[in-house]
Coordinates of C-alpha atoms and ligand atoms in Angstrom, one line a residue:
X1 CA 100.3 70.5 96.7
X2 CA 101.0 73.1 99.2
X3 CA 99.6 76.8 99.1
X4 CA 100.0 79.8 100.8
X5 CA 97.9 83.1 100.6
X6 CA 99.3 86.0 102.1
X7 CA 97.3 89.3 102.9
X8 CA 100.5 91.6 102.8
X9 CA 101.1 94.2 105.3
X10 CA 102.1 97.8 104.7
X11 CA 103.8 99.3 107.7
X12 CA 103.7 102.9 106.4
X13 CA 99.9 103.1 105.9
X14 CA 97.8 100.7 107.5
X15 CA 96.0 101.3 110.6
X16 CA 93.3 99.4 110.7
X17 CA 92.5 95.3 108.8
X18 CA 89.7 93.6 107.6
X19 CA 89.2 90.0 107.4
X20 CA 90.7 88.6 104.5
X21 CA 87.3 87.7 103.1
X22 CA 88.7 87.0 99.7
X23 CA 91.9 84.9 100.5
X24 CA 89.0 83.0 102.3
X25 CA 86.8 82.4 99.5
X26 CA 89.7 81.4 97.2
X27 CA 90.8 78.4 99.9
X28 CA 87.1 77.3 99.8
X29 CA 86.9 77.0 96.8
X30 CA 90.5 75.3 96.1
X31 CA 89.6 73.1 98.9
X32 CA 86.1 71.5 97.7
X33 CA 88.0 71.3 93.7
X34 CA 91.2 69.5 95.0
X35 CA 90.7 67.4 98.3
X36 CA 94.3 66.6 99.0
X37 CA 95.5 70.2 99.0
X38 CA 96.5 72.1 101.6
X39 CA 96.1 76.3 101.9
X40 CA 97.5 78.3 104.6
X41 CA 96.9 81.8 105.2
X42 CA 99.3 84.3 106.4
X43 CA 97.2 87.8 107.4
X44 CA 100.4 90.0 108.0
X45 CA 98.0 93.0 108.4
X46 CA 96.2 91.3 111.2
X47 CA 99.5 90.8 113.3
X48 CA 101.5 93.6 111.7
X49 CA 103.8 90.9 110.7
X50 CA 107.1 92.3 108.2
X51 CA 108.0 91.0 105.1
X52 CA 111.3 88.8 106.4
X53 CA 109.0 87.6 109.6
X54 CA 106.3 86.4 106.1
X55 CA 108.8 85.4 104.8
X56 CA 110.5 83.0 107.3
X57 CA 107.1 81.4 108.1
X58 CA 106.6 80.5 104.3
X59 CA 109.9 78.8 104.4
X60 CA 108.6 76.6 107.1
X61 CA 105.3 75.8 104.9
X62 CA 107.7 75.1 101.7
X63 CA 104.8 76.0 99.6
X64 CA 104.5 75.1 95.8
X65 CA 102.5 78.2 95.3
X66 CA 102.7 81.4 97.4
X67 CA 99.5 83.8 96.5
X68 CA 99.4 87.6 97.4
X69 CA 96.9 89.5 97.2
X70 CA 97.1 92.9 96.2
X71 CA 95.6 96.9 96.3
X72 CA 97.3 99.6 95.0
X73 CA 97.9 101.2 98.8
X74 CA 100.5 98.2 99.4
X75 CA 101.9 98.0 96.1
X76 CA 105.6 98.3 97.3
X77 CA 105.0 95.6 100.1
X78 CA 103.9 93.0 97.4
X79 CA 107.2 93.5 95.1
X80 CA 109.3 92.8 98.8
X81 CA 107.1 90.0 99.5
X82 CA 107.6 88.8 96.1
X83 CA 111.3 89.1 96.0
X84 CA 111.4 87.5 99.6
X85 CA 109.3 84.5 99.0
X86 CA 110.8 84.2 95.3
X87 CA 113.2 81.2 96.4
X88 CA 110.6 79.6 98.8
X89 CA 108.2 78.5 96.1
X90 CA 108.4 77.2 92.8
X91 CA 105.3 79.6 91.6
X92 CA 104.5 83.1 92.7
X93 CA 101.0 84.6 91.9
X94 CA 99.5 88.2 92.8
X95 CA 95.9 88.9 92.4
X96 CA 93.5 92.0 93.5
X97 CA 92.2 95.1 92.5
X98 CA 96.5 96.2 92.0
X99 CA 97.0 93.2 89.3
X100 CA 94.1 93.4 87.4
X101 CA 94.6 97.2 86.8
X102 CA 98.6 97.5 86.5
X103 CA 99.1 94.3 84.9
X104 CA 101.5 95.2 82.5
X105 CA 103.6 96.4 85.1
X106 CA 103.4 94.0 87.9
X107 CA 104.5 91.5 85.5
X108 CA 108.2 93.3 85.1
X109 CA 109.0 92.0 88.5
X110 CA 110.4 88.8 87.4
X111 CA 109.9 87.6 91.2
X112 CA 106.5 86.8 89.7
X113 CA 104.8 84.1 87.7
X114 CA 101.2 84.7 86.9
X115 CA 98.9 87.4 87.6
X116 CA 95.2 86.3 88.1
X117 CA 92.5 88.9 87.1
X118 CA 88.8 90.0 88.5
X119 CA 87.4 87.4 90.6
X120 CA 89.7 84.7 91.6
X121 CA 88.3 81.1 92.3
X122 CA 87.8 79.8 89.1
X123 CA 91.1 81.1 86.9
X124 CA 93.0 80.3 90.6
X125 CA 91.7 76.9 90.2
X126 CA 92.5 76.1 86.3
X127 CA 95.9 77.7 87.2
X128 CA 96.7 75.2 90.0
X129 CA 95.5 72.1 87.8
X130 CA 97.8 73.2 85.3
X131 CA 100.5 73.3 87.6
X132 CA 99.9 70.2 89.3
X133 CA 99.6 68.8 86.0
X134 CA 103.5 70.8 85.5
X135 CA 101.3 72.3 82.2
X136 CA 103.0 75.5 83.2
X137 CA 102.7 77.1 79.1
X138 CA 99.2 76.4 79.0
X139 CA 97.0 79.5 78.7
X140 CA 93.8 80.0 81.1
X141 CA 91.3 82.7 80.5
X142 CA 92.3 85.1 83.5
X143 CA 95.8 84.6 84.3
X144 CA 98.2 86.6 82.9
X145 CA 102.2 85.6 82.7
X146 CA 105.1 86.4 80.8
X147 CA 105.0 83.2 78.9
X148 CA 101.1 84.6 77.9
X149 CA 100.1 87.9 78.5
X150 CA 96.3 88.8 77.9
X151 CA 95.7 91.4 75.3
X152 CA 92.1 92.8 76.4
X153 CA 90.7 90.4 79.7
X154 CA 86.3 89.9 79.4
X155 CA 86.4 90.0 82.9
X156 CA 83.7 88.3 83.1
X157 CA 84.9 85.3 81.1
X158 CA 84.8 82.2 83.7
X159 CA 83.4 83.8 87.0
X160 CA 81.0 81.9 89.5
X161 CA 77.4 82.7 87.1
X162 CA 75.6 81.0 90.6
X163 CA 76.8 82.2 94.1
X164 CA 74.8 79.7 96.0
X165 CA 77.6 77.0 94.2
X166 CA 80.3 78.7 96.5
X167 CA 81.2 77.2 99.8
X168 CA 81.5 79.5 102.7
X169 CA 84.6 81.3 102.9
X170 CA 87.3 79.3 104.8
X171 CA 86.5 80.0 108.4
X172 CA 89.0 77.4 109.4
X173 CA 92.1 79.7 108.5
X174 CA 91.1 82.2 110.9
X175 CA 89.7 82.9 114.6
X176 CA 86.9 85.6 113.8
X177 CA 87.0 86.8 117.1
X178 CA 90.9 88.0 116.3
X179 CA 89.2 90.9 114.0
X180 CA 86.9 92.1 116.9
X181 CA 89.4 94.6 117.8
X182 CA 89.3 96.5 114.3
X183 CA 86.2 98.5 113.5
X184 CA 83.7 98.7 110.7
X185 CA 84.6 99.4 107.0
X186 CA 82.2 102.4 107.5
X187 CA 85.2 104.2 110.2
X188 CA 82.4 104.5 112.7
X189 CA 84.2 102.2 115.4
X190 CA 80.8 101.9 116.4
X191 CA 80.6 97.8 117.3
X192 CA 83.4 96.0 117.7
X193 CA 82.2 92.6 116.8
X194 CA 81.8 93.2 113.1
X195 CA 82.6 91.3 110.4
X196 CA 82.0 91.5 106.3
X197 CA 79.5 89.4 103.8
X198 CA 78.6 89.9 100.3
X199 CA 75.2 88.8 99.0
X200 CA 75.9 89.5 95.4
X201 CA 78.9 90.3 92.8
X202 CA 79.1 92.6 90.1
X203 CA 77.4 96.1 89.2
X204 CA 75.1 96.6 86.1
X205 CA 76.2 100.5 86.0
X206 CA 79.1 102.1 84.3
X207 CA 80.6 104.9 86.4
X208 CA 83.7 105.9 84.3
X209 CA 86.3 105.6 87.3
X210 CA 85.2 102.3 88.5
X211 CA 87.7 99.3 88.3
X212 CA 84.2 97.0 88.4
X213 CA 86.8 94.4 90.1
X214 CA 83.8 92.0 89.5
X215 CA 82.5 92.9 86.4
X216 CA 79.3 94.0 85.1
X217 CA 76.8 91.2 85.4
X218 CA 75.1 91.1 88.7
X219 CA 75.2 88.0 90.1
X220 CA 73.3 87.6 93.6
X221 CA 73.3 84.4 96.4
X222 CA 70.1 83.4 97.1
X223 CA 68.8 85.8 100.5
X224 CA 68.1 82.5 102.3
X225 CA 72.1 81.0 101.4
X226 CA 73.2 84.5 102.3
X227 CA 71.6 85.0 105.8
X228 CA 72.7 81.4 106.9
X229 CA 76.2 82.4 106.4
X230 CA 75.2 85.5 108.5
X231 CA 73.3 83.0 111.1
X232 CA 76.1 80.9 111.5
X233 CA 78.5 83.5 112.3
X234 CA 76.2 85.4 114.7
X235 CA 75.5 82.2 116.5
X236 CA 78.7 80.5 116.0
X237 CA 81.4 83.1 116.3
X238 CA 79.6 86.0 118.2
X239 CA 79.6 88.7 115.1
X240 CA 76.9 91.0 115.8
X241 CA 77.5 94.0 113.2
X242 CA 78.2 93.1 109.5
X243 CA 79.3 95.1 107.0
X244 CA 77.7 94.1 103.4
X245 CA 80.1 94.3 101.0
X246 CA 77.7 94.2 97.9
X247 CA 78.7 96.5 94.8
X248 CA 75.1 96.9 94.8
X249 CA 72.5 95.5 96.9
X250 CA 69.4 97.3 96.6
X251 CA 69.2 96.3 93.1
X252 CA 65.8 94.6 93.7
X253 CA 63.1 96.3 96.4
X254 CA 61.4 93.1 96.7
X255 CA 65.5 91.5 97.4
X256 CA 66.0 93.8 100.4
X257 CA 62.1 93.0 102.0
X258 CA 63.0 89.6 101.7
X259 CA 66.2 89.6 103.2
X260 CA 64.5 92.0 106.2
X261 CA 61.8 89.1 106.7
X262 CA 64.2 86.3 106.5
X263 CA 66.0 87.9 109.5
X264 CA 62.8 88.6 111.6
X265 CA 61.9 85.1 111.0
X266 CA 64.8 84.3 112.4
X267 CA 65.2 86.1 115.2
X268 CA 68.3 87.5 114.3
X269 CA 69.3 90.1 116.7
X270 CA 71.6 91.8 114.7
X271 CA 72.8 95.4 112.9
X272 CA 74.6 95.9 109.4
X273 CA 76.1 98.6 107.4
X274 CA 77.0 99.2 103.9
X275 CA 80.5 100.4 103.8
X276 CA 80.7 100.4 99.4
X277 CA 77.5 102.2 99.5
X278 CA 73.3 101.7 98.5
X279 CA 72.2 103.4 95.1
X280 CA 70.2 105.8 96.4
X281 CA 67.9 106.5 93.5
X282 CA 67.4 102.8 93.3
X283 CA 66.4 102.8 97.1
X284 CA 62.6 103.3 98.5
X285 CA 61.6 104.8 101.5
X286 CA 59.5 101.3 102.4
X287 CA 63.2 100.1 102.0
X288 CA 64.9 102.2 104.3
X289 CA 62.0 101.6 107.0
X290 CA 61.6 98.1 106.6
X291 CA 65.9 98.1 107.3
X292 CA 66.5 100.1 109.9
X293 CA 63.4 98.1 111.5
X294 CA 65.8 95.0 110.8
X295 CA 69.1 96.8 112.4
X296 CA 70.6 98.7 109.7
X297 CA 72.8 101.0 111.1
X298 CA 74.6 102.8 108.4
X299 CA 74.9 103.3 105.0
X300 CA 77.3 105.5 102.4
X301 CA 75.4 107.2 100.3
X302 CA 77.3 107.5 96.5
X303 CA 76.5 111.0 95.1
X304 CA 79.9 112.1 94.1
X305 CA 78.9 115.6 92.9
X306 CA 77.0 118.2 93.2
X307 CA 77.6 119.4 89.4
X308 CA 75.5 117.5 86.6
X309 CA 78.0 118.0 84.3
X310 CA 80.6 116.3 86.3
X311 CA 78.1 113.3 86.9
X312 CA 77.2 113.0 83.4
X313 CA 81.4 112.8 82.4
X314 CA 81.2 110.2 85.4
X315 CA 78.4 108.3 83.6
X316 CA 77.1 108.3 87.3
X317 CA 73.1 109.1 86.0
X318 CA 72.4 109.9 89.3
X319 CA 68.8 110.9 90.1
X320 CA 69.5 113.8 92.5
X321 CA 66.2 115.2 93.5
X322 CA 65.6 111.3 94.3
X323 CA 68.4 110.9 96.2
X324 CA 67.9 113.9 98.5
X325 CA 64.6 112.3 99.1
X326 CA 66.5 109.1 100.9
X327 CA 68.9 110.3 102.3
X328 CA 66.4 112.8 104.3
X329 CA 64.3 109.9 104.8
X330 CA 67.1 107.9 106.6
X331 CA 68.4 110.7 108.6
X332 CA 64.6 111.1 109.9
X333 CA 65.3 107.0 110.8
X334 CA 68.5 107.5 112.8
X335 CA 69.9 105.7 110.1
X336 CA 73.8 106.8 109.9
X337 CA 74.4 107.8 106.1
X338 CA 77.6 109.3 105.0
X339 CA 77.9 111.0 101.9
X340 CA 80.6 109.7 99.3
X341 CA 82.3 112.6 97.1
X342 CA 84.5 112.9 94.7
X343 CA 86.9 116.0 94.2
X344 CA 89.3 116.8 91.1
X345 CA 87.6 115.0 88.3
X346 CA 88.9 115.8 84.8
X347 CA 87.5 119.0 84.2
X348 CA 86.3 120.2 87.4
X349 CA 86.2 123.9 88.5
X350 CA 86.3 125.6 91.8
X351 CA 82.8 126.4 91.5
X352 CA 82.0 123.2 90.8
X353 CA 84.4 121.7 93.5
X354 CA 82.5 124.5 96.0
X355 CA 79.2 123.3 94.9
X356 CA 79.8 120.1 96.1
X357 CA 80.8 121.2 99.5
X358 CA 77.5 123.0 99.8
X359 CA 75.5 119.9 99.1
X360 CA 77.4 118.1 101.8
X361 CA 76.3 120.3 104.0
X362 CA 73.1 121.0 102.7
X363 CA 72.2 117.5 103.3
X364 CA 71.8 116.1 106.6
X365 CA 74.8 113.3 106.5
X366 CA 76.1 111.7 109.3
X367 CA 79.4 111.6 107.9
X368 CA 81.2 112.5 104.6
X369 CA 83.9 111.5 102.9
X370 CA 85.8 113.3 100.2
X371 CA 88.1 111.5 97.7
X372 CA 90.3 113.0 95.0
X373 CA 89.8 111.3 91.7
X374 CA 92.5 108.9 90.4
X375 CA 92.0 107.6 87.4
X376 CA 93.3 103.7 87.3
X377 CA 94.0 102.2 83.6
X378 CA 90.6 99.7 82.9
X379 CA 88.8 102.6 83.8
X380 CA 86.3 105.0 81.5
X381 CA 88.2 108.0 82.9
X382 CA 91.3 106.8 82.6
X383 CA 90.7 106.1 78.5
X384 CA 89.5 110.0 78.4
X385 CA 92.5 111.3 79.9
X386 CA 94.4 113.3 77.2
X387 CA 98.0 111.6 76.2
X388 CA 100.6 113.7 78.5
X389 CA 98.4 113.1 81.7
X390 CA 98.0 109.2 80.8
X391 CA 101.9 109.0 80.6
X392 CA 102.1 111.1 84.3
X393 CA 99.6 108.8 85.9
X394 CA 101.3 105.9 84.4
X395 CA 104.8 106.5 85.9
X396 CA 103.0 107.2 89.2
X397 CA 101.5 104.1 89.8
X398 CA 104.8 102.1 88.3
X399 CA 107.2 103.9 90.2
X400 CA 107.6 101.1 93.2
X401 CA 107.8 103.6 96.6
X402 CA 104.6 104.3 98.8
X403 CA 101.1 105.1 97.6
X404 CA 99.0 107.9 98.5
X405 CA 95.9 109.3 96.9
X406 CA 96.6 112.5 97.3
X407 CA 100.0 112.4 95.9
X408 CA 98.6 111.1 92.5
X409 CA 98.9 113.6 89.7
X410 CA 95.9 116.0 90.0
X411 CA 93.7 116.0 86.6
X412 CA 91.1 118.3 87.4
X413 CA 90.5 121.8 86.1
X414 CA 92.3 123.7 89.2
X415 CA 95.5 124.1 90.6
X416 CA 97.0 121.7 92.9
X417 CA 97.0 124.6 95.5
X418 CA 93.0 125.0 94.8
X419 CA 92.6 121.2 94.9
X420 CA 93.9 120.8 98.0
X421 CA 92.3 123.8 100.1
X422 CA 89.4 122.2 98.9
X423 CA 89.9 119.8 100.5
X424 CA 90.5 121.2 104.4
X425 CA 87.7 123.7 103.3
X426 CA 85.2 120.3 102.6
X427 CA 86.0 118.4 105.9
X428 CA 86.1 121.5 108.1
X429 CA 83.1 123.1 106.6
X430 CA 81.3 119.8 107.0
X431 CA 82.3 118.9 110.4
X432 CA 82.7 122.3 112.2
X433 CA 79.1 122.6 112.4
X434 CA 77.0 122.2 116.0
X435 CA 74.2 120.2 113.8
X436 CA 76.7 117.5 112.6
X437 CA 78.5 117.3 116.3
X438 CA 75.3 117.0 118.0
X439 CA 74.3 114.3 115.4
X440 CA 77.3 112.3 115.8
X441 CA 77.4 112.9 119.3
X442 CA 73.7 111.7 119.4
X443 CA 74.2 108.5 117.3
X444 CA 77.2 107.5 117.9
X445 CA 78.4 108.4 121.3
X446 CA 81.2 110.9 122.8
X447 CA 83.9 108.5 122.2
X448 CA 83.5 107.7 118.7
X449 CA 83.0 111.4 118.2
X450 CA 86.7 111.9 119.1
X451 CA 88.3 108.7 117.3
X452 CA 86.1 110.4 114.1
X453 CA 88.1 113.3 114.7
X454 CA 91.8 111.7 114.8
X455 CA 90.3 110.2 111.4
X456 CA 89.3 113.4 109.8
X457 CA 92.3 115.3 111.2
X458 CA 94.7 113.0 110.2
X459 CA 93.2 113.0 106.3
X460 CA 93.3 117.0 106.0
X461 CA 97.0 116.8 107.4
X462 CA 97.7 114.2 104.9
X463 CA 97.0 116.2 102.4
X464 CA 97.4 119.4 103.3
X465 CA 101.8 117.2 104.0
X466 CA 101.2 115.8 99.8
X467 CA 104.6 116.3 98.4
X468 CA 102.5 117.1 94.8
X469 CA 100.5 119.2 96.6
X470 CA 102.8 121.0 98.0
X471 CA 105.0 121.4 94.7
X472 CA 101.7 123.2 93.8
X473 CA 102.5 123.2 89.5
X474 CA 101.0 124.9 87.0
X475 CA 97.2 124.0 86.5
X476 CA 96.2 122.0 84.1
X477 CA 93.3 122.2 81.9
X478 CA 92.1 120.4 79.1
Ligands
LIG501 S1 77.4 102.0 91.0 FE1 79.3 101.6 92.3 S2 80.0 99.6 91.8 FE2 78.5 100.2 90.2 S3 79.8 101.0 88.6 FE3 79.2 102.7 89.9 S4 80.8 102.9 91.4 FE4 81.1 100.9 90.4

């Protein structure tokens, strides 16, 4: 049997790529369960490659199953792909973040055949037996067709319980060095020769607008399984930054000092980042030193609001004063930190909206990073959304043009028109200050300085361009 897995490529929003870590993992995996298969991977965003050039490479493959993976952002791309690849294949299968939350949806497009959900090796692999075994009707915990649609998915039913079981990801489908030229997941442009690992899947917390992608168990590799895969691509490839993908990996103080040691006994030479963020009221200060003795260079730090209210609707049960504590503590390391927030949560006033700017800048981030709230169906928030605004989201994610953020329907307490200014007000309040210049300019160089600022330019004009925003409609309030 011959597969393809394609990391599609969206022409109208992507700037930047990361390795296809997942599409990587799945071939692994399919590859050690079924020796005489073969997997190819197509990484349109590496190359930039359109849907008809994708296309006309899978008809020299003639695959019996073309995989896509799939996030909201490149939504539209993965309905072209689909249609363009539909009479190249006998089987079509989307996974990703996009089909586990808009399921129902997705699986309209009759250009496609199954859906898998959450994490992908195992249900990928009963899928393909079934197929090879032309058992097409029979149902496997996970995938999603017409022929049997889930009702509620236990995303955790059948997902990898031990992490050290999993190969490597595929290494053999790709040239690592080809992804030198993109920066880190943390926008900091800061090394070029980075590249992403995950020590651990899963998240025991519940914050109400998290899709949990990988459910709520946490699952962890073992530190010394995890920092050979780093070895072997520091020594083997030349990666020298690494962004940890980990939901959460400061779960376990005694975890992270391990890890630390295992790369001082080593020798490894090397720096890493946390892109998805480190619970901060989890973290220690012994932590933090014991890190960025060990070459962290950057961390976000998840606080999301100022207002308790807000964090308690977001189930976040975020220890503030504690949180302060580290992320002075790291500042006082050189450690970057930027400070994850959330704006236009159901419910959320000005004041409230304001009082999250002034702990931004009360703080002493390196960076910050201000998101509007979109609730996704699977989520908490989503569920507490009142009927009318459930139906508005809805149509916005099915309707099949371009994605944006800020063009989703606002569901906060203000206007559209006092959503967005805060918005411009957050990012120029934060960055327009000699402190923060001096301590970007400081830690990560004049150059980097002035890519940041294309970055944070280019979000406030994005916004500030929203076609919803702009409309500027009556607020709504619960
Ligand atoms: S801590 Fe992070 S990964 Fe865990 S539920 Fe909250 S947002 Fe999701």
């Amino acid at each position: 049997m011959r597969i393809v897995l394609i990391n599609p490529y969206n022409p109208r929003f992507e700037t930047k790529t990361f390795p296809p870590i997942g599409l990587m993992y799945l071939s692994s995996y399919l590859k050690r369960s079924f020796p005489d298969i073969e997997v190819s991977l197509i990484d349109a965003r590496l190359n930039r490659t359109s849907c008809s050039e994708v296309a006309r490479v899978v008809a020299a493959i003639k695959p019996d199953v073309v995989g896509i993976t799939a996030v909201v952002d490149n939504r539209e791309v993965v309905h072209q792909l689909a249609a363009q690849v539909r009479s190249l294949t006998k089987w079509v299968v989307v996974g990703g973040p996009y089909a586990t939350s808009m399921r129902q949806v997705i699986l309209q497009d009759r250009n496609i055949d199954y859906l898998v959900l959450g994490e992908g090796e195992i249900p990928l692999s009963k899928l393909v037996r079934n197929l090879q075994n032309e058992a097409v009707q029979e149902p496997v915990d996970r995938v999603m067709s017409r022929n049997f649609p889930a009702g509620e998915v236990n995303l955790l039913a059948d997902t990898v319980s031990a992490l050290d079981d999993l190969p490597f990801p595929d290494f053999g489908l790709v040239r690592v060095a080809d992804y030198f030229r993109f920066s880190s997941a943390m926008g900091t442009h800061a090394f070029r020769q980075t590249w992403p690992v995950a020590s651990s899947r899963g998240c025991p917390y519940s914050c109400a607008f998290c899709h949990s992608h990988f459910g709520h168990k946490h699952r962890t590799r073992s530190v010394l399984r995890f920092v050979d895969e780093i070895e072997l691509l520091h020594r083997s490839h030349g990666v020298f930054h690494f962004d940890i993908f980990d939901d959460i990996f400061n779960i376990s103080e005694a975890r992270v000092l391990d890890f630390c040691n295992e790369l001082e006994r080593r020798k490894l030479r090397i720096r890493f980042s946390f892109p998805n963020g480190l619970r901060l009221d989890r973290m220690t200060a012994r932590s933090i030193d014991r890190m960025a003795e060990c070459g962290l260079f950057a961390f976000g730090a998840p606080i999301e609001s100022a207002s308790e209210r807000i964090r308690k609707k977001m189930n976040k049960g975020l220890n503030m004063a504690k949180a302060e504590q580290i992320v002075r503590h790291a500042a006082m390391r050189n450690v970057v930190v930027s400070g994850f927030f959330i704006f236009g949560y159901p419910t959320e006033t000005q004041g409230e909206a304001q009082a999250t700017i002034d702990l931004a800048c009360k703080l002493p981030f390196t960076l910050a990073s201000f998101q509007k709230a979109t609730p996704f169906p699977g989520t908490q928030m989503f569920d507490e959304l009142p009927p009318e605004k459930k139906s508005e989201l809805m149509s916005f994610l099915s309707t099949a043009g371009p994605f944006t953020y800020s063009d989703s329907p606002n569901v906060s307490g203000m206007s559209d028109h006092a959503l967005r200014k805060c918005y411009a007000r957050a990012y120029l309040k934060f960055y327009l200050r000699p402190k923060v210049v001096f301590r970007l300019l400081y830690l990560l160089g004049p150059a980097l300085v002035l890519r940041l600022g294309g970055v944070v330019l280019r979000r406030i004009t994005t916004l500030r361009s929203s076609t919803r925003f702009t409309q500027c409609k009556e607020a709504w309030t619960r």
